[in-house]
mmCIF file of C-alpha atoms and ligand atoms in Angstrom:
data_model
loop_
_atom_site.group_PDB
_atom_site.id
_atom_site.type_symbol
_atom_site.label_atom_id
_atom_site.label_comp_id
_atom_site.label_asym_id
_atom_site.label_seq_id
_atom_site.Cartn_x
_atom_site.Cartn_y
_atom_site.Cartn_z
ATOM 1 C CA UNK S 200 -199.500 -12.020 -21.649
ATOM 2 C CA UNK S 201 -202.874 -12.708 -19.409
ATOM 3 C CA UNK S 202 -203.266 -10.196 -16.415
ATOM 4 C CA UNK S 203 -202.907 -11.410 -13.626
ATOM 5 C CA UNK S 204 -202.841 -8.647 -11.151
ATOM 6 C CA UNK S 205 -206.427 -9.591 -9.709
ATOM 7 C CA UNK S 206 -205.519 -12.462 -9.156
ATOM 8 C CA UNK S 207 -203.007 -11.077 -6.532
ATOM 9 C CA UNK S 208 -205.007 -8.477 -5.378
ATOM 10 C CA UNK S 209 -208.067 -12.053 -4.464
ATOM 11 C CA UNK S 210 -205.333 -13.127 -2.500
ATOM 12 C CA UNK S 211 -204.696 -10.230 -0.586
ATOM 13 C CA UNK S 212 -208.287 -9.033 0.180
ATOM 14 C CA UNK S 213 -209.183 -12.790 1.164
ATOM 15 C CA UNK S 214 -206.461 -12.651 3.579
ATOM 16 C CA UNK S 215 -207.963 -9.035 5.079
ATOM 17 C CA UNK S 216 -211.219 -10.463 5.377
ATOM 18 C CA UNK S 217 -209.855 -13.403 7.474
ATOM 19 C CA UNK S 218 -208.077 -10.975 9.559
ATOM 20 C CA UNK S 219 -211.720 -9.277 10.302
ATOM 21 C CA UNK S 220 -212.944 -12.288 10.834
ATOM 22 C CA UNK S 221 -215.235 -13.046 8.045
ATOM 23 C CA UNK S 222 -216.457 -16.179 8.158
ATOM 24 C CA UNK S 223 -218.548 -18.964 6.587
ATOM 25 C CA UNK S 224 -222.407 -17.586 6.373
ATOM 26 C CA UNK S 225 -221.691 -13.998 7.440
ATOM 27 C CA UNK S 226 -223.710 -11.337 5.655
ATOM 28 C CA UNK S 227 -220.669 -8.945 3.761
ATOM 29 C CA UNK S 228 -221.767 -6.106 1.662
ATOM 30 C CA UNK S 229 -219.374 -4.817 -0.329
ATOM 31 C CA UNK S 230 -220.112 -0.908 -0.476
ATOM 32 C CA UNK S 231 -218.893 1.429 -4.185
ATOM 33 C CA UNK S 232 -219.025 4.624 -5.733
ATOM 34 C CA UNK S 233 -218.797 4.671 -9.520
ATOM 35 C CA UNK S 234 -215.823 5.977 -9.244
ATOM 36 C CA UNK S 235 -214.408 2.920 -7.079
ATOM 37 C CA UNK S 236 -211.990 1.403 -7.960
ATOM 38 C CA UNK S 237 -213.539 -1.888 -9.878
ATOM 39 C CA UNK S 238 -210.468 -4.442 -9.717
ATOM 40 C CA UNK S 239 -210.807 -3.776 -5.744
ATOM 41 C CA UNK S 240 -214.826 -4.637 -5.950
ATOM 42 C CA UNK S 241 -214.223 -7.822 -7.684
ATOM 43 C CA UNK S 242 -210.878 -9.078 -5.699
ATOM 44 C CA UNK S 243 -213.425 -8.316 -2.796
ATOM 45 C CA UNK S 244 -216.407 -10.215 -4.168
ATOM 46 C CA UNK S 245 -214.222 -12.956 -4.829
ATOM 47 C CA UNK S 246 -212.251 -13.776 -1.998
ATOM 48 C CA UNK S 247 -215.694 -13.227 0.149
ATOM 49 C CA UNK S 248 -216.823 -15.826 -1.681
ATOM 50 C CA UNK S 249 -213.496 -17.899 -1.247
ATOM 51 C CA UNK S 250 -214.263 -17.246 2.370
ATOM 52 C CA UNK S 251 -218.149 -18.234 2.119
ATOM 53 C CA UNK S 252 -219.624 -15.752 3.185
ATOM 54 C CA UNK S 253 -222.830 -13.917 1.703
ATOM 55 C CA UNK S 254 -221.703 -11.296 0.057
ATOM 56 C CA UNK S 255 -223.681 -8.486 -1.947
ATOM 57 C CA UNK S 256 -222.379 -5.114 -3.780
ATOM 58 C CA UNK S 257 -223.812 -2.201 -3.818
ATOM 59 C CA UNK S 258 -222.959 0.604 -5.915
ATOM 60 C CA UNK S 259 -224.437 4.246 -4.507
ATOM 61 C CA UNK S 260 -224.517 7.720 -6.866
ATOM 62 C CA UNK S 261 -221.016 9.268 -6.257
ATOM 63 C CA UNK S 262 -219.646 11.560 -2.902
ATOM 64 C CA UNK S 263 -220.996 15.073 -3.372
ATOM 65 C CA UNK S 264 -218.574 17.972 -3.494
ATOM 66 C CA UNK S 265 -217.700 19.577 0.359
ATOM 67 C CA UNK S 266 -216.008 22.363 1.169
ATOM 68 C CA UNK S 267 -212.760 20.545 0.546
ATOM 69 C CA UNK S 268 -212.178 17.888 -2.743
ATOM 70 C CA UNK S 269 -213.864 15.143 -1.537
ATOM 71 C CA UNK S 270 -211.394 12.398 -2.999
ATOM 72 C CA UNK S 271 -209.280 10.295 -0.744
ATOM 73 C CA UNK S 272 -208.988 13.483 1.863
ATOM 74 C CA UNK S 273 -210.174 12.008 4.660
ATOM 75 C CA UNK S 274 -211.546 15.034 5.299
ATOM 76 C CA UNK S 275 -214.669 15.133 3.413
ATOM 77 C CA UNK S 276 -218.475 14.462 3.970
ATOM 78 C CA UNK S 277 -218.147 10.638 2.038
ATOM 79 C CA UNK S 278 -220.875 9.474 0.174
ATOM 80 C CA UNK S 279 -223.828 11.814 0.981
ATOM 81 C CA UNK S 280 -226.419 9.870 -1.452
ATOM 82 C CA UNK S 281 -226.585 7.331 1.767
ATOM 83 C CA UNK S 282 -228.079 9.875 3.835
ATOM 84 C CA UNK S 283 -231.482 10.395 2.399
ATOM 85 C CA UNK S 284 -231.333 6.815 0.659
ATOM 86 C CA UNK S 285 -233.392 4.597 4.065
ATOM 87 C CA UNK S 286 -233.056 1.262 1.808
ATOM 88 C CA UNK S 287 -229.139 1.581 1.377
ATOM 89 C CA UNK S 288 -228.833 2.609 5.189
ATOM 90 C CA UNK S 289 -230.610 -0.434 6.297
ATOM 91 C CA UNK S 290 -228.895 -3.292 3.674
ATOM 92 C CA UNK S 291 -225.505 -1.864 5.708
ATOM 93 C CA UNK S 292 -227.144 -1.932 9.291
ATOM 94 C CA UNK S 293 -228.271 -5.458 8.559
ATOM 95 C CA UNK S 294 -224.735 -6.858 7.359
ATOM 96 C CA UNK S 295 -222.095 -8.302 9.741
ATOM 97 C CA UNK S 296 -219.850 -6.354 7.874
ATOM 98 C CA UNK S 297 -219.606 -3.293 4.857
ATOM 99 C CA UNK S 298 -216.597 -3.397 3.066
ATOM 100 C CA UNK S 299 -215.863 0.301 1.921
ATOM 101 C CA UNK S 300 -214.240 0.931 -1.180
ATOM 102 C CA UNK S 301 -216.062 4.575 -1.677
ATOM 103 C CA UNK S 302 -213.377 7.046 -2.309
ATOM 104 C CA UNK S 303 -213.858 9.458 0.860
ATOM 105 C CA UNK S 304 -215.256 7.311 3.172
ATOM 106 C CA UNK S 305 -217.802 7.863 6.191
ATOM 107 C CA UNK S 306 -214.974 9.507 8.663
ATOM 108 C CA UNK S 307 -216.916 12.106 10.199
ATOM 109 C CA UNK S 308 -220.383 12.043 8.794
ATOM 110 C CA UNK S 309 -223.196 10.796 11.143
ATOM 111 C CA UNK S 310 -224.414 8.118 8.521
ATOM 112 C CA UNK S 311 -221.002 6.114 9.802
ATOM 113 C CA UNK S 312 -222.640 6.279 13.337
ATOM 114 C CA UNK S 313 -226.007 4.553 12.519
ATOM 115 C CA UNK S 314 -224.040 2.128 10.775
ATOM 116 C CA UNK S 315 -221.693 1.034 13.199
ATOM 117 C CA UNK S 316 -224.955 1.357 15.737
ATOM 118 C CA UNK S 317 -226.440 -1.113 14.373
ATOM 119 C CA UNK S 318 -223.080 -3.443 15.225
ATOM 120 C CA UNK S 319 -222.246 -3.919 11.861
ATOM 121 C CA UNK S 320 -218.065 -3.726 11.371
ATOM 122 C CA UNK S 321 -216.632 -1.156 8.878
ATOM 123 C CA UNK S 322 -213.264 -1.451 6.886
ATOM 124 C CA UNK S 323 -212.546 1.673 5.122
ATOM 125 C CA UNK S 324 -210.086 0.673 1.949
ATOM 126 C CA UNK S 325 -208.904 3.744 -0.570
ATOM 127 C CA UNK S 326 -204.836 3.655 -1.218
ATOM 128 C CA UNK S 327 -202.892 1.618 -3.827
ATOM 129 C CA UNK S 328 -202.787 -1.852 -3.876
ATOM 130 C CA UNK S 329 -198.919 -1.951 -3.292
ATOM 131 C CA UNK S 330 -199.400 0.453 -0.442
ATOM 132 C CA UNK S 331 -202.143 -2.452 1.023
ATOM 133 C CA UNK S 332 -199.623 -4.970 0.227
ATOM 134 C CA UNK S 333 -196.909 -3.640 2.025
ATOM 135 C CA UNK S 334 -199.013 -2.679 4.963
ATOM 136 C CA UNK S 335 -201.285 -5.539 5.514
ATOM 137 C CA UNK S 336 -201.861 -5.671 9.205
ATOM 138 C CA UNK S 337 -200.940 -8.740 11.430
ATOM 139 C CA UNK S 338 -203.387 -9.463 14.597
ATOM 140 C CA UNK S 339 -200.530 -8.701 16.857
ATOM 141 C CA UNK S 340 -200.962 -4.834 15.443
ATOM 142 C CA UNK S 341 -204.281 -4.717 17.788
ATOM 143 C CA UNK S 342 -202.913 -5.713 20.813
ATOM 144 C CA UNK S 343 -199.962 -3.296 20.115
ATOM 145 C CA UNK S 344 -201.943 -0.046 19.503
ATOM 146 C CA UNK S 345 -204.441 -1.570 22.386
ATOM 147 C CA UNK S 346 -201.554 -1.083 24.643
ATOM 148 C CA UNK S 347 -201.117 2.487 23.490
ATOM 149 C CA UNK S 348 -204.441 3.167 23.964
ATOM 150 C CA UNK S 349 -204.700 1.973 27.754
ATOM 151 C CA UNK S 350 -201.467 4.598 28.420
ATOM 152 C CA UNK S 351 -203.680 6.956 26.973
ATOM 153 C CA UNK S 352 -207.033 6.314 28.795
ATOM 154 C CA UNK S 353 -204.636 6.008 32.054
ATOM 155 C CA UNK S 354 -202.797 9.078 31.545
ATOM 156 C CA UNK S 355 -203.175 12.501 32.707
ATOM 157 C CA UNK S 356 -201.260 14.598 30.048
ATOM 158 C CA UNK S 357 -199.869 14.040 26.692
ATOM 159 C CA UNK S 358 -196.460 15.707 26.138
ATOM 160 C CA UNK S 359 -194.919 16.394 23.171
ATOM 161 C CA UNK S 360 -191.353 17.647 22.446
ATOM 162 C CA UNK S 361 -188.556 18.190 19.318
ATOM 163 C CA UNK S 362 -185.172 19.330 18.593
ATOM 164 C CA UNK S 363 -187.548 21.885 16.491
ATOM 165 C CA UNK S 364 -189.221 23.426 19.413
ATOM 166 C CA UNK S 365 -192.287 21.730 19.712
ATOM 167 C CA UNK S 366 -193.808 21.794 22.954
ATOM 168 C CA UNK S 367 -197.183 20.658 23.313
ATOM 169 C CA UNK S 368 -199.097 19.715 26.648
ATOM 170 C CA UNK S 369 -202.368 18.102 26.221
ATOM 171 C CA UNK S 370 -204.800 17.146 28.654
ATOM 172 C CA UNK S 371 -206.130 13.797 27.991
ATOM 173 C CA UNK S 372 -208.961 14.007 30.822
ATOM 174 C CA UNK S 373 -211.750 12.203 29.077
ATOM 175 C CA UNK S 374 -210.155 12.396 25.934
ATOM 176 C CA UNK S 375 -211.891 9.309 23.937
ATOM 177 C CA UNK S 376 -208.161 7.063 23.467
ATOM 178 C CA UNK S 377 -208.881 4.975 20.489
ATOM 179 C CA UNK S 378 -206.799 3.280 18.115
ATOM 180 C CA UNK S 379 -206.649 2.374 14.057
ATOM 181 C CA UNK S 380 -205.121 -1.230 13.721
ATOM 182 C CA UNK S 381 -205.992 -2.014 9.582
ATOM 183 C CA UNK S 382 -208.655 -4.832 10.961
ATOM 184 C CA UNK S 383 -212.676 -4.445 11.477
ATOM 185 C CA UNK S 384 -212.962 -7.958 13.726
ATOM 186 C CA UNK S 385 -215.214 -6.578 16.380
ATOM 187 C CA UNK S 386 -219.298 -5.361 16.435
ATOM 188 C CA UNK S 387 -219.660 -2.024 15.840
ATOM 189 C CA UNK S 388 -216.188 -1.375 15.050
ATOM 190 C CA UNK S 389 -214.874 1.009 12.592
ATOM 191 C CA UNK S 390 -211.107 0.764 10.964
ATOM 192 C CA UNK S 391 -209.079 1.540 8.157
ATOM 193 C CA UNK S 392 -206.908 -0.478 5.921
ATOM 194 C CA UNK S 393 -203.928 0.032 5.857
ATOM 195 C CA UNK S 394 -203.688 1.944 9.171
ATOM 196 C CA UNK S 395 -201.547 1.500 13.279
ATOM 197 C CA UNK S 396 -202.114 4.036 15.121
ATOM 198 C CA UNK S 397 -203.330 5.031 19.063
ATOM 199 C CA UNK S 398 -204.863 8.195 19.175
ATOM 200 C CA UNK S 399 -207.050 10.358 21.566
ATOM 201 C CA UNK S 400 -208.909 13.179 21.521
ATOM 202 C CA UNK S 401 -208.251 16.232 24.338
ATOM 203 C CA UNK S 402 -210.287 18.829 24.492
ATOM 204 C CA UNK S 403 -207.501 21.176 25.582
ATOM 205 C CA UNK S 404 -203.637 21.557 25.201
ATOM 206 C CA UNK S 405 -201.292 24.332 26.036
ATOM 207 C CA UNK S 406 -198.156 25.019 24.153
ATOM 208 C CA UNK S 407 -196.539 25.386 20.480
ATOM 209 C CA UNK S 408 -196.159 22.348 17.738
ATOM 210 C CA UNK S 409 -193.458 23.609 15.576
ATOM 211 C CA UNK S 410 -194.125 21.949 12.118
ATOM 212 C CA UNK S 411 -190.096 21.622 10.178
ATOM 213 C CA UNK S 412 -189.191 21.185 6.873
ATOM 214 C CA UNK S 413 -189.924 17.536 5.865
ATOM 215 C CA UNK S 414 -193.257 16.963 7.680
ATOM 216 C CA UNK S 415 -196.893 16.713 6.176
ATOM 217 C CA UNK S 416 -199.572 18.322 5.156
ATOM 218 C CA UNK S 417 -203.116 16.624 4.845
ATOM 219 C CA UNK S 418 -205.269 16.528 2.891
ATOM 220 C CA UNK S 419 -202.895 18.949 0.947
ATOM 221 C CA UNK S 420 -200.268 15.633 -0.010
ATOM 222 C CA UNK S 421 -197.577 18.043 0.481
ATOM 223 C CA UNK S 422 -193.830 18.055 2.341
ATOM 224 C CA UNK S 423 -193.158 21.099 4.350
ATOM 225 C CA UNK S 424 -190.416 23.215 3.561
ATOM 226 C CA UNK S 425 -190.149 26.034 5.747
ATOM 227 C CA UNK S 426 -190.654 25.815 9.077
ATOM 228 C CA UNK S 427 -193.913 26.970 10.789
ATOM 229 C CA UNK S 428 -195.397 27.351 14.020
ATOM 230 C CA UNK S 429 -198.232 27.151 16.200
ATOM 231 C CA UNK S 430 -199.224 28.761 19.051
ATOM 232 C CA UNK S 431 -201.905 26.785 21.053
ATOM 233 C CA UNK S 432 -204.068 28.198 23.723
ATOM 234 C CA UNK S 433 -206.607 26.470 25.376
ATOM 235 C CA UNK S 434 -206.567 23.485 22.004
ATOM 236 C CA UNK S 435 -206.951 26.651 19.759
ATOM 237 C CA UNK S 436 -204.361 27.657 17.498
ATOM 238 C CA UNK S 437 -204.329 31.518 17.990
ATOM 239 C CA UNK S 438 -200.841 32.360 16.141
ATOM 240 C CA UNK S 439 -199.203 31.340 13.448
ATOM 241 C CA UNK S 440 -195.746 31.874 13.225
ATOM 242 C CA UNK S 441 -193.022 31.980 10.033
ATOM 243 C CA UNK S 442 -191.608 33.293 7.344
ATOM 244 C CA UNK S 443 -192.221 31.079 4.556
ATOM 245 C CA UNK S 444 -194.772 29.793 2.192
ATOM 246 C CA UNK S 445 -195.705 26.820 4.333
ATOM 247 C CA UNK S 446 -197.208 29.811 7.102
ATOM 248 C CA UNK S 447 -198.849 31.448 4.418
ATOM 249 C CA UNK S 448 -200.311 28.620 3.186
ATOM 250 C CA UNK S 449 -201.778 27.279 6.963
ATOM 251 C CA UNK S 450 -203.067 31.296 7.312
ATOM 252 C CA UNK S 451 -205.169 31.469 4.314
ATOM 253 C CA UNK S 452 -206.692 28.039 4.725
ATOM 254 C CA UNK S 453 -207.836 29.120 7.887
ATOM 255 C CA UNK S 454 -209.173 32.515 6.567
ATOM 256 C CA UNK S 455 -210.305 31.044 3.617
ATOM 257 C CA UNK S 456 -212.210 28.803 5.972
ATOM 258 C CA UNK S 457 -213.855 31.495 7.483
ATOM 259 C CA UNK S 458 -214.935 28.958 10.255
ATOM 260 C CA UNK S 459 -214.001 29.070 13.985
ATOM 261 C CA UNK S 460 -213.816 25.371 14.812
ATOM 262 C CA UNK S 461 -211.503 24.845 12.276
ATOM 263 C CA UNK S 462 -208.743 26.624 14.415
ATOM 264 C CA UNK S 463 -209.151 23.939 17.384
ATOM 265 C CA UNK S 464 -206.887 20.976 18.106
ATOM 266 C CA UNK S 465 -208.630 17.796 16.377
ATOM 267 C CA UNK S 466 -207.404 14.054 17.563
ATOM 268 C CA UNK S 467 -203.643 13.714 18.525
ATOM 269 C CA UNK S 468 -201.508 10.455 18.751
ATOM 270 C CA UNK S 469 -198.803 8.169 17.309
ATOM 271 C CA UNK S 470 -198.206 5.950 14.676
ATOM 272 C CA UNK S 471 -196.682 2.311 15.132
ATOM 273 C CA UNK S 472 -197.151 0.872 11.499
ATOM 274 C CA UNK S 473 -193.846 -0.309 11.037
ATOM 275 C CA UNK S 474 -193.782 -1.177 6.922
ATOM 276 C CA UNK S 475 -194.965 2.822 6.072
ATOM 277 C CA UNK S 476 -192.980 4.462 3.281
ATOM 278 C CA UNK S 477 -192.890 8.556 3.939
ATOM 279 C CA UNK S 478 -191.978 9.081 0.724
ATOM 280 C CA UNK S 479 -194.575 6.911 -0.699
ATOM 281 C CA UNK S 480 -197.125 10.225 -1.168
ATOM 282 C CA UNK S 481 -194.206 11.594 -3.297
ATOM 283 C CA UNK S 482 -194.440 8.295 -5.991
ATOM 284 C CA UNK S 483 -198.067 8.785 -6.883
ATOM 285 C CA UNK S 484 -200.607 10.376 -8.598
ATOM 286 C CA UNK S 485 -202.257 12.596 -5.600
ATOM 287 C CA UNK S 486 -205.956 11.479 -6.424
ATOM 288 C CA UNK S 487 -205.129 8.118 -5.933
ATOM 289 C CA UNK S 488 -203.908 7.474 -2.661
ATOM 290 C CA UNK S 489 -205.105 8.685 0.595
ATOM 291 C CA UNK S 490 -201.533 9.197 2.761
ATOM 292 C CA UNK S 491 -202.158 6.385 5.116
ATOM 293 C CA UNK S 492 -198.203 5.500 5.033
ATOM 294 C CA UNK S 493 -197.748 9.133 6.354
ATOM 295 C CA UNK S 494 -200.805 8.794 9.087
ATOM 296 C CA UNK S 495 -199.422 5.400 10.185
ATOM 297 C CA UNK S 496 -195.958 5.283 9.815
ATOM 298 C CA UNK S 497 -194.270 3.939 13.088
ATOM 299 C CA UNK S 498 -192.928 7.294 15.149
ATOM 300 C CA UNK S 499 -194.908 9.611 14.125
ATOM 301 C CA UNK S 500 -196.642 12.114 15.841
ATOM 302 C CA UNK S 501 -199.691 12.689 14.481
ATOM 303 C CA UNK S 502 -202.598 16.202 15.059
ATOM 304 C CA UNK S 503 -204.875 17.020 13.319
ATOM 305 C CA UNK S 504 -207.621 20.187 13.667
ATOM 306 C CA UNK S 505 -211.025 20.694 12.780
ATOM 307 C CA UNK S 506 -213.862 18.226 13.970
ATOM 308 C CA UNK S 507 -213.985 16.756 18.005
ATOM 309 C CA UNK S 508 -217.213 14.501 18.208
ATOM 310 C CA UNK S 509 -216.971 14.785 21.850
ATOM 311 C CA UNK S 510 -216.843 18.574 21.918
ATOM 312 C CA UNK S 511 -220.072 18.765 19.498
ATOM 313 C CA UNK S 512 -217.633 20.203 16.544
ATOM 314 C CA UNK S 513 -218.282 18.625 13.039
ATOM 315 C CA UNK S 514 -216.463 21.298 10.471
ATOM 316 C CA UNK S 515 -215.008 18.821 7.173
ATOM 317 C CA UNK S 516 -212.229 21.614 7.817
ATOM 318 C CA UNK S 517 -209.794 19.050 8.581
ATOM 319 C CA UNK S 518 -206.240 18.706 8.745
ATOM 320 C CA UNK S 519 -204.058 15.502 9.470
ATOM 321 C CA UNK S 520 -200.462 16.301 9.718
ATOM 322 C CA UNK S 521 -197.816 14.156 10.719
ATOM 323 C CA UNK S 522 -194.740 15.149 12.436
ATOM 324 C CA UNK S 523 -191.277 12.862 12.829
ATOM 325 C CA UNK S 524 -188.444 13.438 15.048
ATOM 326 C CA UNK S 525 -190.594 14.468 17.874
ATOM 327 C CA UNK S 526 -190.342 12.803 21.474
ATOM 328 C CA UNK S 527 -194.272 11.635 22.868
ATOM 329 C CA UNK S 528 -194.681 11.075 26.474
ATOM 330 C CA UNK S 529 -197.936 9.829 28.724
ATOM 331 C CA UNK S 530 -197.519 11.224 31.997
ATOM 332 C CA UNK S 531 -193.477 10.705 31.593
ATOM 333 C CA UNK S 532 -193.443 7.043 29.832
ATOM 334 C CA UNK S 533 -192.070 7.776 26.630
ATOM 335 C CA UNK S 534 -193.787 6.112 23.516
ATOM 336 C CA UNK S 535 -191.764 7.704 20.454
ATOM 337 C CA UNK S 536 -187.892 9.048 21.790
ATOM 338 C CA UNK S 537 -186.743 11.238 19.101
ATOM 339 C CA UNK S 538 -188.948 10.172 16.235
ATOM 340 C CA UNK S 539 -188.325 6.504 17.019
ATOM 341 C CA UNK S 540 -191.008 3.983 17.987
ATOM 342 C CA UNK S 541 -190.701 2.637 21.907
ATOM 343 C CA UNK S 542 -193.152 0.120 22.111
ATOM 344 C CA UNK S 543 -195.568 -0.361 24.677
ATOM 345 C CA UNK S 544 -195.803 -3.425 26.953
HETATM 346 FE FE1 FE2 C 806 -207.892 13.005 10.805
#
């Protein structure tokens, strides 16, 4: 029996690249680690060339290790041989677009900044193909999370309730709204496939996010059981409250740490990716996905601590963790009512 489960996966990445936009005598460099996965470098090659475009590859020495495991965390430094590597820095300034199928990713390194700089697009790819396939974005998912974002950038506070107790005020007074949509179609722009989400940075927030059984830990892959909670002052987590593993588990990270901005409130927002599977992190081999489904999925509520660009922190002491059955309001328009989407005009 031939395989012919590249042949699918052609399909699919041709259609991604039309979503971005890639088109007849664009520059595309297709950016890998060793450790990359190689059916996803040559279903990109090919449909590029399906599409027309010039398209190069470009293999770099593999991500170094950080102070976390630097494989599909998105937490992690990325590929560090870019940064002292001028050549390789300047082939992905000079593209219209770098496809990146590195395992980590640039998230929050500063090479990602002299990249997009330069206006070149970025696509970040790194979970399973099915995972892809099941969440390949439509070009209605931008204007969707667009609207999301424009609550945010118009709103005053960010409020966040649940049946568990969480009850988080955050002030969204210059907080940076942005948005992940699963499509890299403008100059400049960064995104993440598959990812829908509107999200914003505060620099403060008052209040306590109870985390219950069920919820997610990330970069960790792991479902809650017992409940825990945090006590924010001033976007710094000063307490943390509960009797079971989960608590201990959130206090020695942070003393393990040993690092002060690791404690602070990191981006906050909600997902509106309609197709994500929670218990899709639960099917797979840990290494091999990144949790996107659980970042993305449609009524979440999604914080994260560690890094703020806009408040000059850059710790890789980062953790995404996604929240359901929680009720997110901008100034008093509800977007997610009890864990359920409410979509924004
Ligand atoms: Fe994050």
């Amino acid at each position: 029996m031939p395989n012919l489960a590249p042949m699918d996966l052609v399909e699919l990445f041709r259609k991604e690249l039309e979503l971005c936009k890639v088109t007849a005598g664009e520059s595309l460099v297709i950016l890998a680690e060793p450790a990359s996965r190689s059916e996803y470098v040559e279903a990109a090659f090919a449909a590029a060339l399906a599409l027309k475009a010039h398209v190069i590859q470009a293999t770099l020495p593999g991500g170094s290790p950080v102070p976390l495991p630097s494989s599909r965390t998105g937490s992690g430094a990325g590929l560090t041989s870019l940064d002292d590597n001028p050549l390789a820095l300047s082939l992905l300034q000079g593209a219209d677009m770098v496809l990146d199928l590195t395992n980590e990713g640039f998230i929050h390194t500063e090479s990602l900044g002299k990249i997009l700089g330069a206006n070149t697009r970025m696509l970040f790819v790194a979970d399973p193909p099915e995972v892809l396939a099941r969440n390949l974005p439509t070009a209605e998912d931008k204007d969707r999370v667009r609207a999301g974002a424009a609550l945010l950038k118009a709103g005053r506070e960010l409020r966040v309730t649940s049946p568990h107790g969480t009850d988080l005020a955050a002030d969204l007074t210059d907080a940076h709204p942005g948005f992940q949509c699963g499509i890299a179609d403008d100059p400049g722009r960064w995104d993440h496939w598959p990812s829908t989400m509107v999200l914003g940075w505060p620099k403060t927030s008052e209040g306590q996010i109870v985390i219950a059984p069920g919820d997610i830990l990330l970069p960790f892959k792991t479902y809650v059981r017992d409940e825990v909670t945090l006590i924010i002052e001033k976007g710094r987590i000063n307490e943390i409250k509960g009797t079971g593993g989960d608590a201990r588990l959130l206090e020695r990270f942070f003393a393990d740490a040993d690092d002060e901005e690791a404690r602070f409130l990191s981006h906050m927002g909600w997902g509106l990716m309609k197709n994500a599977d929670w218990f899709a992190m639960a099917l797979y081999d840990r290494e091999s996905l990144m949790g996107m489904d659980a970042r993305g999925l449609a009524g979440n509520f999604l914080f994260s601590t560690g890094p703020h660009p806009f408040m000059d922190r850059h710790t890789y002491n980062h953790l995404d963790i996604p929240l359901r059955g929680c009720t997110v309001a901008v100034d008093g328009h509800t977007v997610v009512d009890d864990g359920v989407l409410v979509e924004t005009d």
